[in-house]
Amino acid sequence: MSIKDIIESKNPFQDLSELLDLLHKEGPAQSSILESISYYKRFHPEIFLEFEEKIIFALGLFYKIKEPKDIYSFLLSGIGEQYKKDYGAYLTPVQASIRRALDDYNVISISAPTSAGKSYSIRDFIAAQDGDAVVIVPSRALIAEYVNTMKRKFKGDKRVMISSFVDNIFTSRELRRIFILTPERARDIFSSSLKLNIQVFFFDEAQVSEEKERGIIFDVLIRRIKKHFKEAKLIFAHPFVENPNAQISKHAFQKESSYARSYPYGSVGKLCLYEHSNGKDYFFSPFHENGHMQKNCIEFQGKFEDFAFNGDHTVLVFVSKASIYNGTYLENFEKYINTFPEIINEHAVEIINTIAHLLGADENGHNSKLVSLLQRGVVIHHGSVPLEVRFLVEDFIRNGYAKICFATSTLAQGVNMPFDIVWLESNRLIGENEQDRSLAFKNLIGRAGRSSMENKFDYGYVFTKRPKIFMERINDDFVLDEKSVIDTPIDDLNSDSKELIEAIRSETFDDEKHIPISTVERLSSPNVLNHAKIILDILYREGHTIKENTTGVWNQQYKEQIQKSFRIIFEASINRQLYDGENAVFRKAISIFLQMIQGRSFREIVGIIYSNLSKRDEKHKGMAGFSQPAESLPKSTLKKEYSLFKDIPAKNVSYDAVIFDTYDYFDKVISFSLSDVFMATFKIYQEDTQDERAKKMIELLRFGTNNTAHMLLMRYGIPPENVTEISPYIQSINEENIIFKKEVEQAPAYIRHLVDWYLP
């Protein structure tokens, strides 16, 4: 039925009876069925109430109602009771099917719509297992979400360590370890010295395998896991993918021990609206031909934005990352935000103050929009927000303090937070082709009306200004390539990874040094090792600290020499010189690395960069200083320099943009692009010369410090930003145990929250 037929129906009781029959026979196999249910609930609420419980049971949402009130619901509830008996929870039929596959097969690849509960089912399975587990998520943004979700799952169980840092520490406790990692962060699981007992790998949002650049990292990881963890169970999960079996065929897993299935069944409805050029807003159906044409739509009474932003709803506003950097994302929403009262809830204020402290936004002149918006219940969320801040931001949302969340496509990748409405302010979704963008789109609008535990049918709203593109994207299929990017011809798009791909193909990858053997050979040249020695001689000059050896005008020649020596090593690793744009990234990365090993905190480094770019000493006069944005290296397309703040007056430099870009330098450039090469170089140098200073250098590259206690705290999973503040509360720490002083009971709440799991 069309939405007009539903809304104008003369006999909704009869319609709902027929809809329930269809649901009983076929399940919610089409999104249009959930859409119809949503319209009946909104426009015929009294009659819908008579059917709501039956519909909930027909959808298999047994966890919502424990005591059914009619015969139909009672009979179906028996299925839910059986699932409870078998798996300890009221699973949906999709979740139960996934659990059976997880029990019976060794490699499982499934697809199901957003909100179908597939991740819940898999997390439940992981929780019930023995041995260590690894969850691979596609972006840094999802790490915070998963760490928090798993911690809630285990409810503070001190026998299970949830960490985004691979290590085998705290040996005085008999621990299960669950690591939440991106493909790039997963390299350390192959270190033989850690002796990890990994039994399960879960690859969520595994469609990252289709990306040209990150797909290589992902597929290389799969091949290495297949080689080194032969007995482990591998689970791939995707949203809206037609052929999840491709993950099995492209890596040649045995078909007899593998399972693949694409589940079409969702559980949450959506009402779609758009703004017409006549200024009015209309309900439309993206599932009917020409559903966006005015004659097929129903007018929304009033303006939908007044309904969405009246302060009673949670709204996810999808915006571009560029608009967050230049501040234009707020233009259409400030009139509503200004009406929101300032937050006074004690817990919310504590979260805001902690975020301000971590970012240095509590310093005079450091004006952070991210922090000031929080004070009115408005959140900014994207992948360049520092990880520890994202933990706090997501707590802020989950506790119901947020009314609006401005987010980029990182949220589309599966961050599971509740929103009543998804507002598509931008349609610029990230993707290498239309198929990618359509998948990202479906994933994004899946955030509207997330499934609740309440005994009601859930639905949400999605608002767009471009209904035609909306319809095209929602009806596109996404098909995984049957062949891995590792096995396809190398072209210009993946030429930077040519040596890595060839090493995996020929099994000439050095698993201890995390680079191809051919790269090891180049890094073993006398010239490279001589520059490794030059760096050590400068940093560890006798009688001085690293800070004393690398700060001040008198050390300028040494800092320039360190820059030059690191560059020569890196260029040897990629077997070519850096282009100007790459070199600008490299210079800034080494500059930040030197500040880091001098002992400066993230907030201090951000403050220094901000002062320079905004010309604070010159009272913010003139134009902003040059700052090359962070990019992964090598990047052969980055041939020329360009500035993050081109043509922007110094007084208008955004403190938040400096935060985001500096974090990207820490994470994307130093940790992922440079550290493997430099650590491999100093390992080779140490093996060749037995120079113990090389081991200290590797510590600097891994932890940013040679302070033993600080390194141990990071190995225990304490975020680097918090290490300095937690150190005074440590009584003793080693690989076996960590013991806190009694004074920790009087520490600020966020410190107590961080250390609680480690206490006896």
CSV table of N, CA and C in Angstrom, one decimal, residues 635-690:
chain,number,residue,atom,x,y,z
A,635,LYS,N,52.3,8.8,0.3
A,635,LYS,CA,51.1,9.1,-0.5
A,635,LYS,C,51.6,9.8,-1.7
A,636,SER,N,51.7,9.0,-2.8
A,636,SER,CA,52.4,9.5,-4.0
A,636,SER,C,51.6,10.5,-4.7
A,637,THR,N,50.3,10.7,-4.4
A,637,THR,CA,49.5,11.7,-5.0
A,637,THR,C,49.7,13.1,-4.3
A,638,LEU,N,50.3,13.1,-3.1
A,638,LEU,CA,50.5,14.3,-2.4
A,638,LEU,C,51.8,15.0,-2.8
A,639,LYS,N,51.8,15.6,-4.0
A,639,LYS,CA,53.1,16.1,-4.6
A,639,LYS,C,53.3,17.5,-4.1
A,640,LYS,N,52.3,18.3,-3.8
A,640,LYS,CA,52.5,19.7,-3.5
A,640,LYS,C,52.0,20.0,-2.0
A,641,GLU,N,52.6,21.1,-1.5
A,641,GLU,CA,52.2,21.5,-0.1
A,641,GLU,C,50.9,22.3,-0.3
A,642,TYR,N,50.1,22.3,0.8
A,642,TYR,CA,49.0,23.2,0.9
A,642,TYR,C,48.7,23.3,2.4
A,643,SER,N,48.1,24.5,2.7
A,643,SER,CA,47.9,24.8,4.2
A,643,SER,C,46.4,24.5,4.6
A,644,LEU,N,46.3,24.0,5.8
A,644,LEU,CA,45.0,23.8,6.5
A,644,LEU,C,44.3,25.1,6.6
A,645,PHE,N,45.1,26.2,6.8
A,645,PHE,CA,44.5,27.5,7.1
A,645,PHE,C,44.8,28.5,6.0
A,646,LYS,N,44.7,28.1,4.7
A,646,LYS,CA,45.0,29.0,3.6
A,646,LYS,C,44.0,30.2,3.6
A,647,ASP,N,44.6,31.4,3.4
A,647,ASP,CA,43.8,32.6,3.3
A,647,ASP,C,42.9,32.9,4.5
A,648,ILE,N,43.3,32.4,5.7
A,648,ILE,CA,42.5,32.6,6.9
A,648,ILE,C,43.3,33.5,7.8
A,649,PRO,N,42.6,34.6,8.3
A,649,PRO,CA,43.4,35.5,9.2
A,649,PRO,C,43.8,34.7,10.5
A,650,ALA,N,44.9,35.1,11.0
A,650,ALA,CA,45.5,34.5,12.2
A,650,ALA,C,44.4,34.4,13.4
A,651,LYS,N,43.7,35.5,13.5
A,651,LYS,CA,42.7,35.6,14.6
A,651,LYS,C,41.6,34.6,14.5
A,652,ASN,N,41.4,34.1,13.2
A,652,ASN,CA,40.3,33.1,13.0
A,652,ASN,C,40.7,31.7,13.0
A,653,VAL,N,41.9,31.4,13.3
A,653,VAL,CA,42.4,30.0,13.4
A,653,VAL,C,41.5,29.2,14.4
A,654,SER,N,41.0,28.1,14.0
A,654,SER,CA,40.1,27.3,14.9
A,654,SER,C,40.9,26.5,15.8
A,655,TYR,N,40.7,26.7,17.1
A,655,TYR,CA,41.4,25.8,18.1
A,655,TYR,C,41.0,24.3,17.9
A,656,ASP,N,39.7,24.1,17.6
A,656,ASP,CA,39.3,22.7,17.4
A,656,ASP,C,39.9,22.1,16.2
A,657,ALA,N,40.1,22.8,15.1
A,657,ALA,CA,40.7,22.3,13.9
A,657,ALA,C,42.2,21.9,14.2
A,658,VAL,N,42.8,22.7,15.1
A,658,VAL,CA,44.2,22.3,15.5
A,658,VAL,C,44.2,21.1,16.3
A,659,ILE,N,43.2,20.9,17.2
A,659,ILE,CA,43.1,19.7,18.0
A,659,ILE,C,43.0,18.5,17.1
A,660,PHE,N,42.0,18.6,16.1
A,660,PHE,CA,41.7,17.4,15.3
A,660,PHE,C,42.9,17.1,14.4
A,661,ASP,N,43.6,18.1,13.9
A,661,ASP,CA,44.7,17.8,13.0
A,661,ASP,C,45.9,17.2,13.7
A,662,THR,N,46.1,17.8,14.9
A,662,THR,CA,47.2,17.3,15.8
A,662,THR,C,47.0,15.8,16.2
A,663,TYR,N,45.7,15.5,16.5
A,663,TYR,CA,45.5,14.1,16.8
A,663,TYR,C,45.7,13.2,15.6
A,664,ASP,N,45.3,13.7,14.4
A,664,ASP,CA,45.6,12.9,13.2
A,664,ASP,C,47.1,12.7,13.0
A,665,TYR,N,47.9,13.7,13.4
A,665,TYR,CA,49.4,13.5,13.3
A,665,TYR,C,49.8,12.4,14.3
A,666,PHE,N,49.3,12.4,15.5
A,666,PHE,CA,49.7,11.4,16.5
A,666,PHE,C,49.3,10.0,16.0
A,667,ASP,N,48.1,10.0,15.5
A,667,ASP,CA,47.5,8.6,15.2
A,667,ASP,C,47.8,8.1,13.8
A,668,LYS,N,47.4,8.9,12.9
A,668,LYS,CA,47.5,8.5,11.5
A,668,LYS,C,48.9,8.5,10.9
A,669,VAL,N,49.7,9.5,11.3
A,669,VAL,CA,51.0,9.7,10.7
A,669,VAL,C,52.1,9.0,11.6
A,670,ILE,N,52.3,9.4,12.8
A,670,ILE,CA,53.4,8.9,13.6
A,670,ILE,C,53.1,7.4,14.0
A,671,SER,N,51.9,7.1,14.5
A,671,SER,CA,51.7,5.7,15.0
A,671,SER,C,51.6,4.7,13.8
A,672,PHE,N,50.9,5.1,12.7
A,672,PHE,CA,50.7,4.1,11.7
A,672,PHE,C,51.6,4.2,10.5
A,673,SER,N,52.0,5.4,10.1
A,673,SER,CA,52.8,5.5,8.9
A,673,SER,C,54.3,5.4,9.2
A,674,LEU,N,54.8,5.9,10.3
A,674,LEU,CA,56.2,6.0,10.5
A,674,LEU,C,56.8,5.0,11.5
A,675,SER,N,56.0,4.7,12.5
A,675,SER,CA,56.6,3.9,13.6
A,675,SER,C,57.1,2.5,13.2
A,676,ASP,N,56.4,1.8,12.4
A,676,ASP,CA,56.8,0.5,11.9
A,676,ASP,C,58.2,0.6,11.3
A,677,VAL,N,58.4,1.5,10.4
A,677,VAL,CA,59.7,1.7,9.7
A,677,VAL,C,60.8,2.0,10.6
A,678,PHE,N,60.6,3.0,11.5
A,678,PHE,CA,61.6,3.4,12.4
A,678,PHE,C,61.9,2.3,13.5
A,679,MET,N,60.9,1.6,14.0
A,679,MET,CA,61.1,0.5,15.0
A,679,MET,C,61.9,-0.6,14.3
A,680,ALA,N,61.6,-0.9,13.1
A,680,ALA,CA,62.3,-2.0,12.3
A,680,ALA,C,63.8,-1.5,12.2
A,681,THR,N,64.0,-0.3,11.8
A,681,THR,CA,65.4,0.2,11.6
A,681,THR,C,66.2,0.1,12.9
A,682,PHE,N,65.6,0.5,14.0
A,682,PHE,CA,66.4,0.4,15.3
A,682,PHE,C,66.6,-1.0,15.8
A,683,LYS,N,65.6,-1.9,15.4
A,683,LYS,CA,65.8,-3.3,15.7
A,683,LYS,C,67.0,-3.9,14.9
A,684,ILE,N,67.0,-3.5,13.7
A,684,ILE,CA,68.2,-4.0,12.8
A,684,ILE,C,69.5,-3.4,13.3
A,685,TYR,N,69.5,-2.1,13.7
A,685,TYR,CA,70.7,-1.5,14.2
A,685,TYR,C,71.1,-2.2,15.5
A,686,GLN,N,70.2,-2.5,16.4
A,686,GLN,CA,70.6,-3.1,17.7
A,686,GLN,C,71.1,-4.5,17.4
A,687,GLU,N,70.5,-5.2,16.5
A,687,GLU,CA,71.0,-6.6,16.2
A,687,GLU,C,72.4,-6.5,15.6
A,688,ASP,N,72.7,-5.5,14.9
A,688,ASP,CA,74.0,-5.3,14.2
A,688,ASP,C,75.1,-4.8,15.1
A,689,THR,N,74.7,-3.9,16.1
A,689,THR,CA,75.8,-3.3,16.9
A,689,THR,C,75.7,-3.6,18.4
A,690,GLN,N,74.6,-4.2,18.8
A,690,GLN,CA,74.4,-4.5,20.2
A,690,GLN,C,74.3,-3.2,21.0
